[in-house]
Coordinates of C-alpha atoms and ligand atoms in Angstrom, one line a residue:
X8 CA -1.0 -0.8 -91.1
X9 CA 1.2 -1.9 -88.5
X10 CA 0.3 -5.1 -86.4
X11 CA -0.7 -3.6 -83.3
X12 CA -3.2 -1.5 -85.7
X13 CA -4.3 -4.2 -86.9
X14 CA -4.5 -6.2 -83.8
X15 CA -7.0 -3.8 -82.3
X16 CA -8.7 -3.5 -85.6
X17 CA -9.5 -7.2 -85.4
X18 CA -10.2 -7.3 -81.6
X19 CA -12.9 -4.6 -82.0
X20 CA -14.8 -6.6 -84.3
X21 CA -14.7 -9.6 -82.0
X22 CA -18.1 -10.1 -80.0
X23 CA -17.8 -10.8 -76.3
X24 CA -19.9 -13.5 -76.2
X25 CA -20.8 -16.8 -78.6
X26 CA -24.3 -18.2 -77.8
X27 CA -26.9 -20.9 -79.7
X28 CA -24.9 -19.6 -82.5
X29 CA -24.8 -16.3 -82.4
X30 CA -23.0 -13.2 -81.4
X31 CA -24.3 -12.0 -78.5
X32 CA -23.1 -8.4 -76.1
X33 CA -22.2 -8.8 -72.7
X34 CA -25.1 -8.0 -69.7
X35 CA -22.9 -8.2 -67.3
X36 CA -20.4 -5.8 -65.4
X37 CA -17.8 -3.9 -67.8
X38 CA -13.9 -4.4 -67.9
X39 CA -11.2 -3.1 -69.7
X40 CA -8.4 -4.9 -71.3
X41 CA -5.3 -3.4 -70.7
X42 CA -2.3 -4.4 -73.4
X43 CA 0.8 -5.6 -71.1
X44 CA 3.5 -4.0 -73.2
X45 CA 1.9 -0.3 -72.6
X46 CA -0.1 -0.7 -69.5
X47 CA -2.8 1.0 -71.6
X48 CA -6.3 -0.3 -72.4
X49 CA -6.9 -1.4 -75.1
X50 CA -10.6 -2.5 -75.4
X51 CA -13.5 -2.3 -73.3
X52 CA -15.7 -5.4 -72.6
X53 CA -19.0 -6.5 -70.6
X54 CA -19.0 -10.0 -69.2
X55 CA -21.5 -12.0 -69.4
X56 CA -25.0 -11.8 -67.3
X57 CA -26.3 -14.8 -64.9
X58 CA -28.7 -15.3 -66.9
X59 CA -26.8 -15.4 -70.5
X60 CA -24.8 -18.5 -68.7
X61 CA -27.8 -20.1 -68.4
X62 CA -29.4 -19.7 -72.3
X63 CA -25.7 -21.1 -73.0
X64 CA -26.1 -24.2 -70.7
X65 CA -29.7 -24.6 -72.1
X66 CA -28.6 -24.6 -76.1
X67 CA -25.6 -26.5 -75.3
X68 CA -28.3 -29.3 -73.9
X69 CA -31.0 -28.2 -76.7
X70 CA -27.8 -29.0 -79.3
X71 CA -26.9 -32.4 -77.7
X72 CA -29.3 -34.5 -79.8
X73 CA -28.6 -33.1 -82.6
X74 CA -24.7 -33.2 -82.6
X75 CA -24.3 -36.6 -80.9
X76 CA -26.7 -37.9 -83.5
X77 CA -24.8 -37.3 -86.5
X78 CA -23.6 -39.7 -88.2
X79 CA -19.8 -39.9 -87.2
X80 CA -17.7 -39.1 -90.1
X81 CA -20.0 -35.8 -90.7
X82 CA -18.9 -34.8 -87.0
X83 CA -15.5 -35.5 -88.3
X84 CA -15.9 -33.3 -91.0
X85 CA -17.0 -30.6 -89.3
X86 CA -14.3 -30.9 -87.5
X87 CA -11.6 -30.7 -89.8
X88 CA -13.6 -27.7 -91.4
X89 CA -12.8 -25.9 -88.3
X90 CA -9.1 -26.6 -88.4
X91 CA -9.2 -25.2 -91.7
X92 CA -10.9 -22.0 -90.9
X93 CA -8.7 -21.5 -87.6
X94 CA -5.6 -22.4 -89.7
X95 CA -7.3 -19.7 -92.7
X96 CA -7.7 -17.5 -89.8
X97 CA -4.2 -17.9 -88.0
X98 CA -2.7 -14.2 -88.8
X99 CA -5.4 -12.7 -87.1
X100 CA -5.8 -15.0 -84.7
X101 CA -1.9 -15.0 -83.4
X102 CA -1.9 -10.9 -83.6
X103 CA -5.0 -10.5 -81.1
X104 CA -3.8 -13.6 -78.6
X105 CA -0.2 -11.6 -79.2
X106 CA -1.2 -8.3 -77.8
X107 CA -4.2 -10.0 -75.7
X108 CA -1.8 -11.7 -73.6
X109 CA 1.8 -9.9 -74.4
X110 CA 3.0 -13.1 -75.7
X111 CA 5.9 -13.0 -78.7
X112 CA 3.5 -13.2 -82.1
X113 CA 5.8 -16.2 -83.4
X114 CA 4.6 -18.1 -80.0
X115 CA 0.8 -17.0 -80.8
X116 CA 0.9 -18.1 -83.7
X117 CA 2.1 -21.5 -82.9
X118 CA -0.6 -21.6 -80.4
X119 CA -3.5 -20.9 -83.2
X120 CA -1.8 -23.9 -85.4
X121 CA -1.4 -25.9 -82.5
X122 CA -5.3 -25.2 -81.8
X123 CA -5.9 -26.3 -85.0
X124 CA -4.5 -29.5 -85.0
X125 CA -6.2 -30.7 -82.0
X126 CA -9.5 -30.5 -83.5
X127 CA -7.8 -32.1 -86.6
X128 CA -6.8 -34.6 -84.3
X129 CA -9.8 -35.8 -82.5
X130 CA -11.6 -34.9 -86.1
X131 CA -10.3 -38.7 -86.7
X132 CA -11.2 -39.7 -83.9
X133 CA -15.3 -39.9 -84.4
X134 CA -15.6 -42.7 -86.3
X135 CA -13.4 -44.8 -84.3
X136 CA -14.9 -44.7 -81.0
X137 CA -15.5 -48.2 -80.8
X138 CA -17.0 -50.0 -77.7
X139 CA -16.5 -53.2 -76.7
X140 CA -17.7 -57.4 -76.2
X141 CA -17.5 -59.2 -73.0
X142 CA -17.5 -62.8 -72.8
X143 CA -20.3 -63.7 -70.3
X144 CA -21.0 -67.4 -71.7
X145 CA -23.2 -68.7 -74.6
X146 CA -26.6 -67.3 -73.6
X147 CA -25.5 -63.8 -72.9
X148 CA -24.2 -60.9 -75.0
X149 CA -22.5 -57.8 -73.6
X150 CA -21.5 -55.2 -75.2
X151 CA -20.6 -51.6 -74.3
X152 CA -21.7 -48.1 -76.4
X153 CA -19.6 -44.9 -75.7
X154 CA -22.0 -42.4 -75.3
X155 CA -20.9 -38.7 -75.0
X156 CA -21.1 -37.3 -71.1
X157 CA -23.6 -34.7 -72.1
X158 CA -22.9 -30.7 -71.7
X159 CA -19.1 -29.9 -70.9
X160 CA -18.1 -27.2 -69.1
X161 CA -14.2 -25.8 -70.3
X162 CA -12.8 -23.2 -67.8
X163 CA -9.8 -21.7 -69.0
X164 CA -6.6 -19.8 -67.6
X165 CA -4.8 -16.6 -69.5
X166 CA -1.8 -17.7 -70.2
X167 CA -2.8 -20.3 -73.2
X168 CA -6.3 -19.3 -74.1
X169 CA -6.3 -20.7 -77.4
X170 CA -4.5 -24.0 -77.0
X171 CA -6.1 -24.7 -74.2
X172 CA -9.9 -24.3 -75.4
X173 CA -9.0 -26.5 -78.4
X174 CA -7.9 -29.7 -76.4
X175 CA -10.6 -29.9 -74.0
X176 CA -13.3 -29.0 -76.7
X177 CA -12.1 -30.7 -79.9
X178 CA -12.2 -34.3 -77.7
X179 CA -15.4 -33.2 -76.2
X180 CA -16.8 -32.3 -79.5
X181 CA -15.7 -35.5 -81.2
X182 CA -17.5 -38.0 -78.8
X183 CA -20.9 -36.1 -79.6
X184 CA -21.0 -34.1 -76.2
X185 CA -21.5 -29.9 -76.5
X186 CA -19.5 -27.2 -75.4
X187 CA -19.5 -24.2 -72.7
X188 CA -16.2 -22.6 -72.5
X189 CA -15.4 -19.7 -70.0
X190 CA -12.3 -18.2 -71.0
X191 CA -10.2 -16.4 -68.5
X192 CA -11.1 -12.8 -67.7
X193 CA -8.1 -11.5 -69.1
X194 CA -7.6 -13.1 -72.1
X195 CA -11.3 -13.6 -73.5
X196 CA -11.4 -12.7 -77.2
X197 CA -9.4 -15.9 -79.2
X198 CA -12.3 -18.5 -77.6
X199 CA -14.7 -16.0 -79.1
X200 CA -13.2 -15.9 -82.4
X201 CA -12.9 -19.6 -82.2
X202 CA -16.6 -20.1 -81.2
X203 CA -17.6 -18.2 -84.5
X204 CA -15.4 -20.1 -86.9
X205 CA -17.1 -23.6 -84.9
X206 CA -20.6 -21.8 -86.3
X207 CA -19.2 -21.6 -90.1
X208 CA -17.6 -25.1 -89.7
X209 CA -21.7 -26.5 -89.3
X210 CA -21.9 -27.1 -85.7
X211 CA -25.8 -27.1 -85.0
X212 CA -26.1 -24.4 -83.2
X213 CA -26.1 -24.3 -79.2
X214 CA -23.4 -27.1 -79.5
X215 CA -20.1 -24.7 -79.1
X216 CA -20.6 -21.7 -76.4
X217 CA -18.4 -18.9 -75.1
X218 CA -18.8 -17.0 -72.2
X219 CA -17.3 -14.4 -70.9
X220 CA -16.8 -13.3 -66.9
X221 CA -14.9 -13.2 -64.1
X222 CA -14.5 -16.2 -61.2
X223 CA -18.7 -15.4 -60.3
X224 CA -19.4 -17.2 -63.9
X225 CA -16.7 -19.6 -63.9
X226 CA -18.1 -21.0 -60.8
X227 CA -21.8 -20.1 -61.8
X228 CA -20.7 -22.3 -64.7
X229 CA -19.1 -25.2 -62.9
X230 CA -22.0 -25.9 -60.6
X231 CA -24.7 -25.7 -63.0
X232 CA -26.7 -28.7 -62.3
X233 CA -27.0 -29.2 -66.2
X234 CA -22.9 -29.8 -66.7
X235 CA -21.9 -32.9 -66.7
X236 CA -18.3 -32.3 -66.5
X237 CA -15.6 -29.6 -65.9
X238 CA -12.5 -29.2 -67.4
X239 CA -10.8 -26.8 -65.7
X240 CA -7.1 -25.5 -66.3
X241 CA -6.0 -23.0 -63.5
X242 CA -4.6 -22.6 -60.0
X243 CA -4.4 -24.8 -57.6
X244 CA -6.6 -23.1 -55.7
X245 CA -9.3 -22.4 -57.6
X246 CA -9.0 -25.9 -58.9
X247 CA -10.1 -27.2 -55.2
X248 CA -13.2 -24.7 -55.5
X249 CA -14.6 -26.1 -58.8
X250 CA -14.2 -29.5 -58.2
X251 CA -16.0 -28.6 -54.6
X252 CA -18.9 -26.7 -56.9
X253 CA -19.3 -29.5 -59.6
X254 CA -19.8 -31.9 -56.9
X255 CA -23.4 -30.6 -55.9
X256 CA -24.2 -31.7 -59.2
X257 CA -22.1 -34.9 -59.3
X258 CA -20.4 -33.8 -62.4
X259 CA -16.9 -35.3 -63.5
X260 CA -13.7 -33.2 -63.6
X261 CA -10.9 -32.9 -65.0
X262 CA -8.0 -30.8 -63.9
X263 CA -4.7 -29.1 -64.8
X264 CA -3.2 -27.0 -62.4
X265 CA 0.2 -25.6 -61.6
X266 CA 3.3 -27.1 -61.3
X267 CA 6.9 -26.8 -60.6
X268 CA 8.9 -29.1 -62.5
X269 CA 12.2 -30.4 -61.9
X270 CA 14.7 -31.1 -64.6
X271 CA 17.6 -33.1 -63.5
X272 CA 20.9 -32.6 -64.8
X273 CA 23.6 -35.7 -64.2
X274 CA 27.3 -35.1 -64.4
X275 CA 27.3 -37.3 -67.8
X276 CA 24.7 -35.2 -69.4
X277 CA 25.1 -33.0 -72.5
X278 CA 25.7 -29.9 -70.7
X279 CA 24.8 -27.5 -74.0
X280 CA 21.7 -29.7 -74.7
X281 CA 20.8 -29.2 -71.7
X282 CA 21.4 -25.7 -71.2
X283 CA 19.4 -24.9 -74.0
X284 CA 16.3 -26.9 -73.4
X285 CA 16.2 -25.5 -69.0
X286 CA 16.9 -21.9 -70.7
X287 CA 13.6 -23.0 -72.9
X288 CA 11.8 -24.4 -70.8
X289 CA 11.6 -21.9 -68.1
X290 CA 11.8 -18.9 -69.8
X291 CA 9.4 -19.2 -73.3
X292 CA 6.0 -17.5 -72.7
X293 CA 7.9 -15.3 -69.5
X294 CA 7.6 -18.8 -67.3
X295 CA 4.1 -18.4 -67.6
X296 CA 3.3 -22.0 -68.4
X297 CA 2.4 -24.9 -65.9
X298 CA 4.8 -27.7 -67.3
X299 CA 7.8 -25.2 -66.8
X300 CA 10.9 -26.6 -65.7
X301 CA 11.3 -24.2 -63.0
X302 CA 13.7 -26.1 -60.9
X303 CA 17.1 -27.5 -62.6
X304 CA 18.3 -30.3 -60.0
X305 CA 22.4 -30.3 -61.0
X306 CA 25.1 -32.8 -60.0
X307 CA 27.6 -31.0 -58.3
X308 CA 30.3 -31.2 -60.2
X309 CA 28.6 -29.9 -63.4
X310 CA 26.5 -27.2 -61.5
X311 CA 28.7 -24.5 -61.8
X312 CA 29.4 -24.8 -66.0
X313 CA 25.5 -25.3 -66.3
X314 CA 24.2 -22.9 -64.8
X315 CA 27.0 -20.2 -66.8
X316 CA 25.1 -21.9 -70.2
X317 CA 22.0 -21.1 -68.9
X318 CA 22.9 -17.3 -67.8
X319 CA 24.4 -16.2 -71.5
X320 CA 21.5 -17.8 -72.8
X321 CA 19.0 -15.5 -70.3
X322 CA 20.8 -12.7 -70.7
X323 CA 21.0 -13.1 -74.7
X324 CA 17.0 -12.9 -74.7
X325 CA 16.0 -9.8 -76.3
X326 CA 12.6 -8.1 -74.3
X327 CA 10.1 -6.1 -76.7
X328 CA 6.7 -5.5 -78.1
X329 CA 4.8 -8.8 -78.3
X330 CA 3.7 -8.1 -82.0
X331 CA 7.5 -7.6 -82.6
X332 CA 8.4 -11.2 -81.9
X333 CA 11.0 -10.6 -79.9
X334 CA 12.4 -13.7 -77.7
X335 CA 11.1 -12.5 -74.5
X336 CA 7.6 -10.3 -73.9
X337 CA 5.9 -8.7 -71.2
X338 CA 3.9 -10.8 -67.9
X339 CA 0.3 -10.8 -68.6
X340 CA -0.6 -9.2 -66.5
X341 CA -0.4 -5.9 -63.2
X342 CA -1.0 -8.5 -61.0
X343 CA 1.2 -11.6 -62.3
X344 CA 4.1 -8.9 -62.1
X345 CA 3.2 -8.2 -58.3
X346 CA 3.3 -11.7 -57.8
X347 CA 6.7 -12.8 -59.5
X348 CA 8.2 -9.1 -57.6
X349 CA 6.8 -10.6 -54.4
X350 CA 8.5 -13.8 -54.6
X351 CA 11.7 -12.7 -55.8
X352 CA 11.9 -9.7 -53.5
X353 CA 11.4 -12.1 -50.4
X354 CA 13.6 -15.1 -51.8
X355 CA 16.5 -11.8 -51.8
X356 CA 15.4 -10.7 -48.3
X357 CA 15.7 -14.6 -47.0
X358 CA 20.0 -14.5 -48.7
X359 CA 19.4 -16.7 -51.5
X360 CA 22.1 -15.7 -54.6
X361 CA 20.6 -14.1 -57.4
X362 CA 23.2 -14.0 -60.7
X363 CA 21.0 -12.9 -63.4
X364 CA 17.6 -10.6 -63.4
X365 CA 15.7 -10.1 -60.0
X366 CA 14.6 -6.9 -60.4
X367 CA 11.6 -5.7 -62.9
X368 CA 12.5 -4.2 -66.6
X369 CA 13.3 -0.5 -66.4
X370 CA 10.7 0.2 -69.1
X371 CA 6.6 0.5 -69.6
X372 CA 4.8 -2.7 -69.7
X373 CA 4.6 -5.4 -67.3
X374 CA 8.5 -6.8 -68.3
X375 CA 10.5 -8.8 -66.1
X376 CA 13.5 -10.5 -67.2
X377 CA 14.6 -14.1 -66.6
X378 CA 16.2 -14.1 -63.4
X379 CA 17.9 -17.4 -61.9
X380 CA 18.6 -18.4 -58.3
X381 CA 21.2 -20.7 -57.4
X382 CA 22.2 -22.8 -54.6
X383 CA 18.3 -22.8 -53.2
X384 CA 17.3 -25.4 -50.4
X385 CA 14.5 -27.4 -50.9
X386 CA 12.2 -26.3 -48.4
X387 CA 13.0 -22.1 -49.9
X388 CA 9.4 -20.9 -50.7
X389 CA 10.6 -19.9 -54.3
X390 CA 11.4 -23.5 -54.6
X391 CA 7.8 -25.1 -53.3
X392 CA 6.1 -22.3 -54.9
X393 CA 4.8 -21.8 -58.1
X394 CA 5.9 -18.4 -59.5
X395 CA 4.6 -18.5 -62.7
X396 CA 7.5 -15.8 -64.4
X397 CA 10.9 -16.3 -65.7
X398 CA 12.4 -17.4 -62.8
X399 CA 14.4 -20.2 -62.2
X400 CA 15.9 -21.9 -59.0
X401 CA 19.0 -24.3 -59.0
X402 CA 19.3 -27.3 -56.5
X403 CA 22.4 -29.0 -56.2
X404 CA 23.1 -32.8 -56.0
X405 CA 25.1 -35.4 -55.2
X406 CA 23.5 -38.8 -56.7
X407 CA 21.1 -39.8 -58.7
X408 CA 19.1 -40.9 -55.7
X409 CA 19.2 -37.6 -54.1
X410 CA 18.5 -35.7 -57.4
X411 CA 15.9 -38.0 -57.5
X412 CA 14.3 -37.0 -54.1
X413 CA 14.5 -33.4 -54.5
X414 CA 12.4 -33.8 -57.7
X415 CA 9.6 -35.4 -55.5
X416 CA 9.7 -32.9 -52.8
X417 CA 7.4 -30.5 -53.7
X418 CA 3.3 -30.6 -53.7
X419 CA 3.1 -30.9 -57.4
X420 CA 3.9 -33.4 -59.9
X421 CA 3.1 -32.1 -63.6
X422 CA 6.4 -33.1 -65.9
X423 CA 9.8 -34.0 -64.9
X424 CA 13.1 -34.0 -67.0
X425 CA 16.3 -35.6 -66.9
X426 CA 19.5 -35.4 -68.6
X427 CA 22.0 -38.3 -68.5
X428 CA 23.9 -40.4 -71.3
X429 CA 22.7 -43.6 -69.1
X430 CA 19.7 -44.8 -70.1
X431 CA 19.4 -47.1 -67.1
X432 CA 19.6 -44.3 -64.7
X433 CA 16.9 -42.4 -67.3
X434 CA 14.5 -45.1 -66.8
X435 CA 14.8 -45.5 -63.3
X436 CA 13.9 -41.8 -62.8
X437 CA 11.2 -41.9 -65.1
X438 CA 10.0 -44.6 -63.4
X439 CA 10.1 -42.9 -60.0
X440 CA 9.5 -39.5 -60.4
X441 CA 6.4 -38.6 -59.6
X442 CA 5.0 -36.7 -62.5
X443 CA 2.3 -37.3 -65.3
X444 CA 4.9 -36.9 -68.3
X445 CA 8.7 -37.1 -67.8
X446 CA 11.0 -36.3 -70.7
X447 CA 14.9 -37.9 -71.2
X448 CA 17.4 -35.8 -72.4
X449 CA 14.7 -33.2 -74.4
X450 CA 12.6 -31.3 -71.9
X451 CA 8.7 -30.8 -73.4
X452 CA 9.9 -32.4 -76.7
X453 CA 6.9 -34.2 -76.8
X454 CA 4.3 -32.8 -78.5
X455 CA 0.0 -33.0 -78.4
X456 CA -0.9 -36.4 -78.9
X457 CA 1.0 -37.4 -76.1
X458 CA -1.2 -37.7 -72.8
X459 CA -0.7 -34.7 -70.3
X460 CA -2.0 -34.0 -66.6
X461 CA -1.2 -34.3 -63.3
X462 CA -0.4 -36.4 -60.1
X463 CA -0.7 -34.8 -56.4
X464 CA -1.4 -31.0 -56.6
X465 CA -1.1 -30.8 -60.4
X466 CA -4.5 -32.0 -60.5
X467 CA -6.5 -35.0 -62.1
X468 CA -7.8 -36.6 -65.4
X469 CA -5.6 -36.5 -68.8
X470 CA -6.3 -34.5 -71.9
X471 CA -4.4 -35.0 -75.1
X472 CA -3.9 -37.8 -77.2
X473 CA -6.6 -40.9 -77.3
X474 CA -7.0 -40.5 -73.3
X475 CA -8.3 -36.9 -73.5
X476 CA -11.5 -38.5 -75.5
X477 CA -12.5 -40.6 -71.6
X478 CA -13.3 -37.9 -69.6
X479 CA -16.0 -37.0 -72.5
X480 CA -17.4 -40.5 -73.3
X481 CA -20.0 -42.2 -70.8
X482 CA -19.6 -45.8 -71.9
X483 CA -22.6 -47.8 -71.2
X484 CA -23.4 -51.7 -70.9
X485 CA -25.5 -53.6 -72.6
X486 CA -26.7 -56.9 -71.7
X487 CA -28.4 -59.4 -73.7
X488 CA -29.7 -62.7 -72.0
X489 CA -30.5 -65.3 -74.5
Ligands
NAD513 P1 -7.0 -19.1 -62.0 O1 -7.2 -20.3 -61.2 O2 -6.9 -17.8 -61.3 O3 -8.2 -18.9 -63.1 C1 -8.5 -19.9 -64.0 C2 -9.9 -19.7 -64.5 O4 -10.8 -20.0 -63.4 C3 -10.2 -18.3 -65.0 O5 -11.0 -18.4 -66.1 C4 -11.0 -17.7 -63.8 O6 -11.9 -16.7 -64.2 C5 -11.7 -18.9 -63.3 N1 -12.2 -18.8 -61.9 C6 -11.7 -18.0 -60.9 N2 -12.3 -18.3 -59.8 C7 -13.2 -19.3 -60.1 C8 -14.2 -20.1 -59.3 N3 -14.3 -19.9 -58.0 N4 -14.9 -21.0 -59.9 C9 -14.7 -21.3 -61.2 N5 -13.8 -20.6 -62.0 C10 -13.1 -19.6 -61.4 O7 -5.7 -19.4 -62.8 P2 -4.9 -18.4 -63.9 O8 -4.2 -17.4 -63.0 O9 -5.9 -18.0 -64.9 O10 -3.9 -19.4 -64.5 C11 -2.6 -19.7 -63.9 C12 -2.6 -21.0 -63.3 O11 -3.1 -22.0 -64.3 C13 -1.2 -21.5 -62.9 O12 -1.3 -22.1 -61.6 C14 -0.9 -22.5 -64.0 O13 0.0 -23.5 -63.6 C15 -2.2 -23.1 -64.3 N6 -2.2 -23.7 -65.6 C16 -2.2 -25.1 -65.7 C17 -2.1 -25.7 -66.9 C18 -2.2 -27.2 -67.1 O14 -2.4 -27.7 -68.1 N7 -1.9 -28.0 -66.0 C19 -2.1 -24.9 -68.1 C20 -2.1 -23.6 -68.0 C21 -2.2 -23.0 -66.7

């Protein structure tokens, strides 16, 4: 059987919907999934009704209780039980994310392991949530308990289902709080899959939900007056409207949205290093990831050599079918290739020099191949906008201080990079740089227990690492007069 046989085979076993711990079909309006390396469908779904959000808000709160009452190192166990069966899991997993989203299987798969060892992660967390003791003087005792929030709502975008679900919903899990997830439209079936496996780990049941829908539930979902906080990951956009919905109920938030990262270049840099980390970085997953560096800020005098590196390393990148591995697959989507066309085809109309790509793949599937701009100015839509493809614009520099404020002049502030052999200059930038995570001289070489999120437009709240457990944990104060 070939993978793409055996893709679909799994995929059309999947439910469409995980509720109080069972499967459950869709009563809502149909859709079809259509795989982005043929433009065919693929599978035929129903979304979930109004009312089948609401029995999953109501056994997520029914499961509370139950979950936040175990004893912690069972919840841990659980926990790691999951990462097992997701790990056990991981071939099928990786092949119907693969074709789900037309991303390279090798990258899927990293994606289910990664998913993995986030709830492995915060699995050791449980039993070392500890509160604390303030001083108040000899006839008072204050203490503080961290209590989980309550229901969480997880709202998730296509371009990392998997990853995503696991590190809002394994910290949200450990503190004792329960679990909606809304995966995107597109990409529904992984969070499913995962949901299941959460049931065979021994969560009660009603503690781990998915649900299935377009924007209607999603923002059903985030205004629920029994959610006590949203994590969302998405556009900017549609970040604004669910932080706008959860506040009717005064729920908390927490979000990720786009970005458009800068990666600075000095003249002393390692130009290869860096060549192959800005060819990385932008163009893994098609560009279709929010911390992608899709600016490189260059010193002049090394601008011209860097950006050659980066070309033969674009053009070396092999397209194909997702479930082939090749290095680069198809967008996710009709409409994220209208999108990445639209922006490209006006950045060309507006004279800005194109020397690698701009035009879409001459073959089915949604395939567009890493294009590169140089010589943009700052205030060039393609370089304040977020693309969200394989597309990457060059600046050019003079000083550090310039490179520096061309980093910092767009809306967003998600990661920022810099390459330099001086360590003073490094820190200065990292310092400066307005970004939630800034890598020196190895762009996203950091890994998931490293706290990630956003200043300005890139959104609020962290998740990863210990800080991902706060926006879960309501701590509450005790205090003892005697
Ligand atoms: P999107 O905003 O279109 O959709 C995200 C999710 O929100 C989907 O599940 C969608 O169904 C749902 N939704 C749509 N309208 C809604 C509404 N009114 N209320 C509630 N939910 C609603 O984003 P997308 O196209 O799926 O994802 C791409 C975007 O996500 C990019 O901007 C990217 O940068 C960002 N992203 C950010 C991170 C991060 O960690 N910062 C990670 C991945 C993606």
């Amino acid at each position: 059987m070939t993978t793409s046989q055996h893709a679909l085979n799994v995929a059309m076993q999947v439910p469409h919907h995980f509720l109080n711990g069972a499967d459950q079909a869709g009563m809502g309006a149909g859709r079809s999934l259509i795989d982005p390396a043929t433009e065919q469908v693929w599978l035929d779904v129903r979304d979930a009704s109004a009312s089948q959000l609401g029995e999953a808000v109501k056994g997520a709160k029914g499961a509370l209780e139950r979950w936040s009452g175990a004893a912690p190192n069972a919840r841990a166990r659980t926990l790691t039980r999951l990462a097992d069966l997701i790990e056990a899991r991981s071939d099928d997993l990786a092949a119907v994310e693969s074709r789900n989203v037309g991303k390279p299987l090798g990258q899927a798969r990293r994606d289910v392991l990664r998913a993995a060892e986030y709830f492995r992660f915060y699995a050791g967390a449980c039993d070392k949530l500890n509160g604390d003791t303030i001083p108040l003087g000899a006839d008072q005792t204050a203490l503080t308990v961290l209590e989980p929030v309550g229901v969480t709502a997880h709202i998730l975008p296509w371009n990392y289902p998997i990853s995503t679900l696991a590190r809002g919903a394994a910290p949200a899990l450990a503190v004792g709080a329960t679990v909606v997830a809304k995966p995107s439209e597109l990409t529904p079936l992984s969070a499913v899959m995962v949901a299941q496996l959460a049931h065979e780990a021994g969560l009660p049941e009603g503690a781990f939900n998915v649900i299935c829908g377009a924007g209607d539930i999603g923002a059903a979902l985030a205004g629920h007056e029994e959610v006590a906080h949203v994590t969302f990951t998405g556009s900017v956009a549609t970040g604004r409207k669910v932080m706008q919905a959860a506040s009717v109920s005064v729920a908390g938030v927490t979000l990720e949205l786009g970005g458009k990262s800068p990666v600075v270049v000095l003249d002393d840099a390692d130009l290869d290093a860096a060549a192959e980390d800005v060819a990385r970085g932008i163009f893994f997953n098609a560009g279709q990831i929010c911390a992608a560096g899709a600016r490189l800020i260059c010193q002049r005098r090394v601008h011209q050599a860097l950006v050659a590196k980066i070309r033969e390393r674009a053009e070396a990148m092999q397209m194909g079918n997702p479930l082939d591995d090749p290095a680069l697959g198809p967008l996710a989507s009709a409409q994220q290739l209208a999108r990445v066309e639209s922006f490209v085809n006006r950045a060309k109309a507006d004279g800005l020099t194109c020397v690698t790509g701009g035009q879409r793949a001459d073959r089915p599937g949604y395939f567009y191949p890493p294009t590169i701009f140089t010589d943009v100015p700052a205030d060039a839509e393609i370089t304040q906008c977020e693309v969200f493809g394989p597309v990457l614009v060059s600046q050019i520099c003079d000083t550090p201080d310039e490179a520096l404020e061309l980093a910092n002049g767009t809306a967003f502030g998600l990661v920022a990079g810099i390459y330099t052999a001086d360590t003073t200059q490094a820190l200065r930038f990292a310092r400066a740089v307005e970004a939630g995570q800034v890598f020196v001289n190895g762009f996203l070489k950091g890994g998931d227990t490293v706290p990630f999120g956003g200043v300005k437009d890139s959104g609020i709240g962290r998740e990863k690492g210990l800080a991902g457990l706060a926006a879960y944990t309501a701590p509450k104060s005790i205090v003892l007069n005697h």
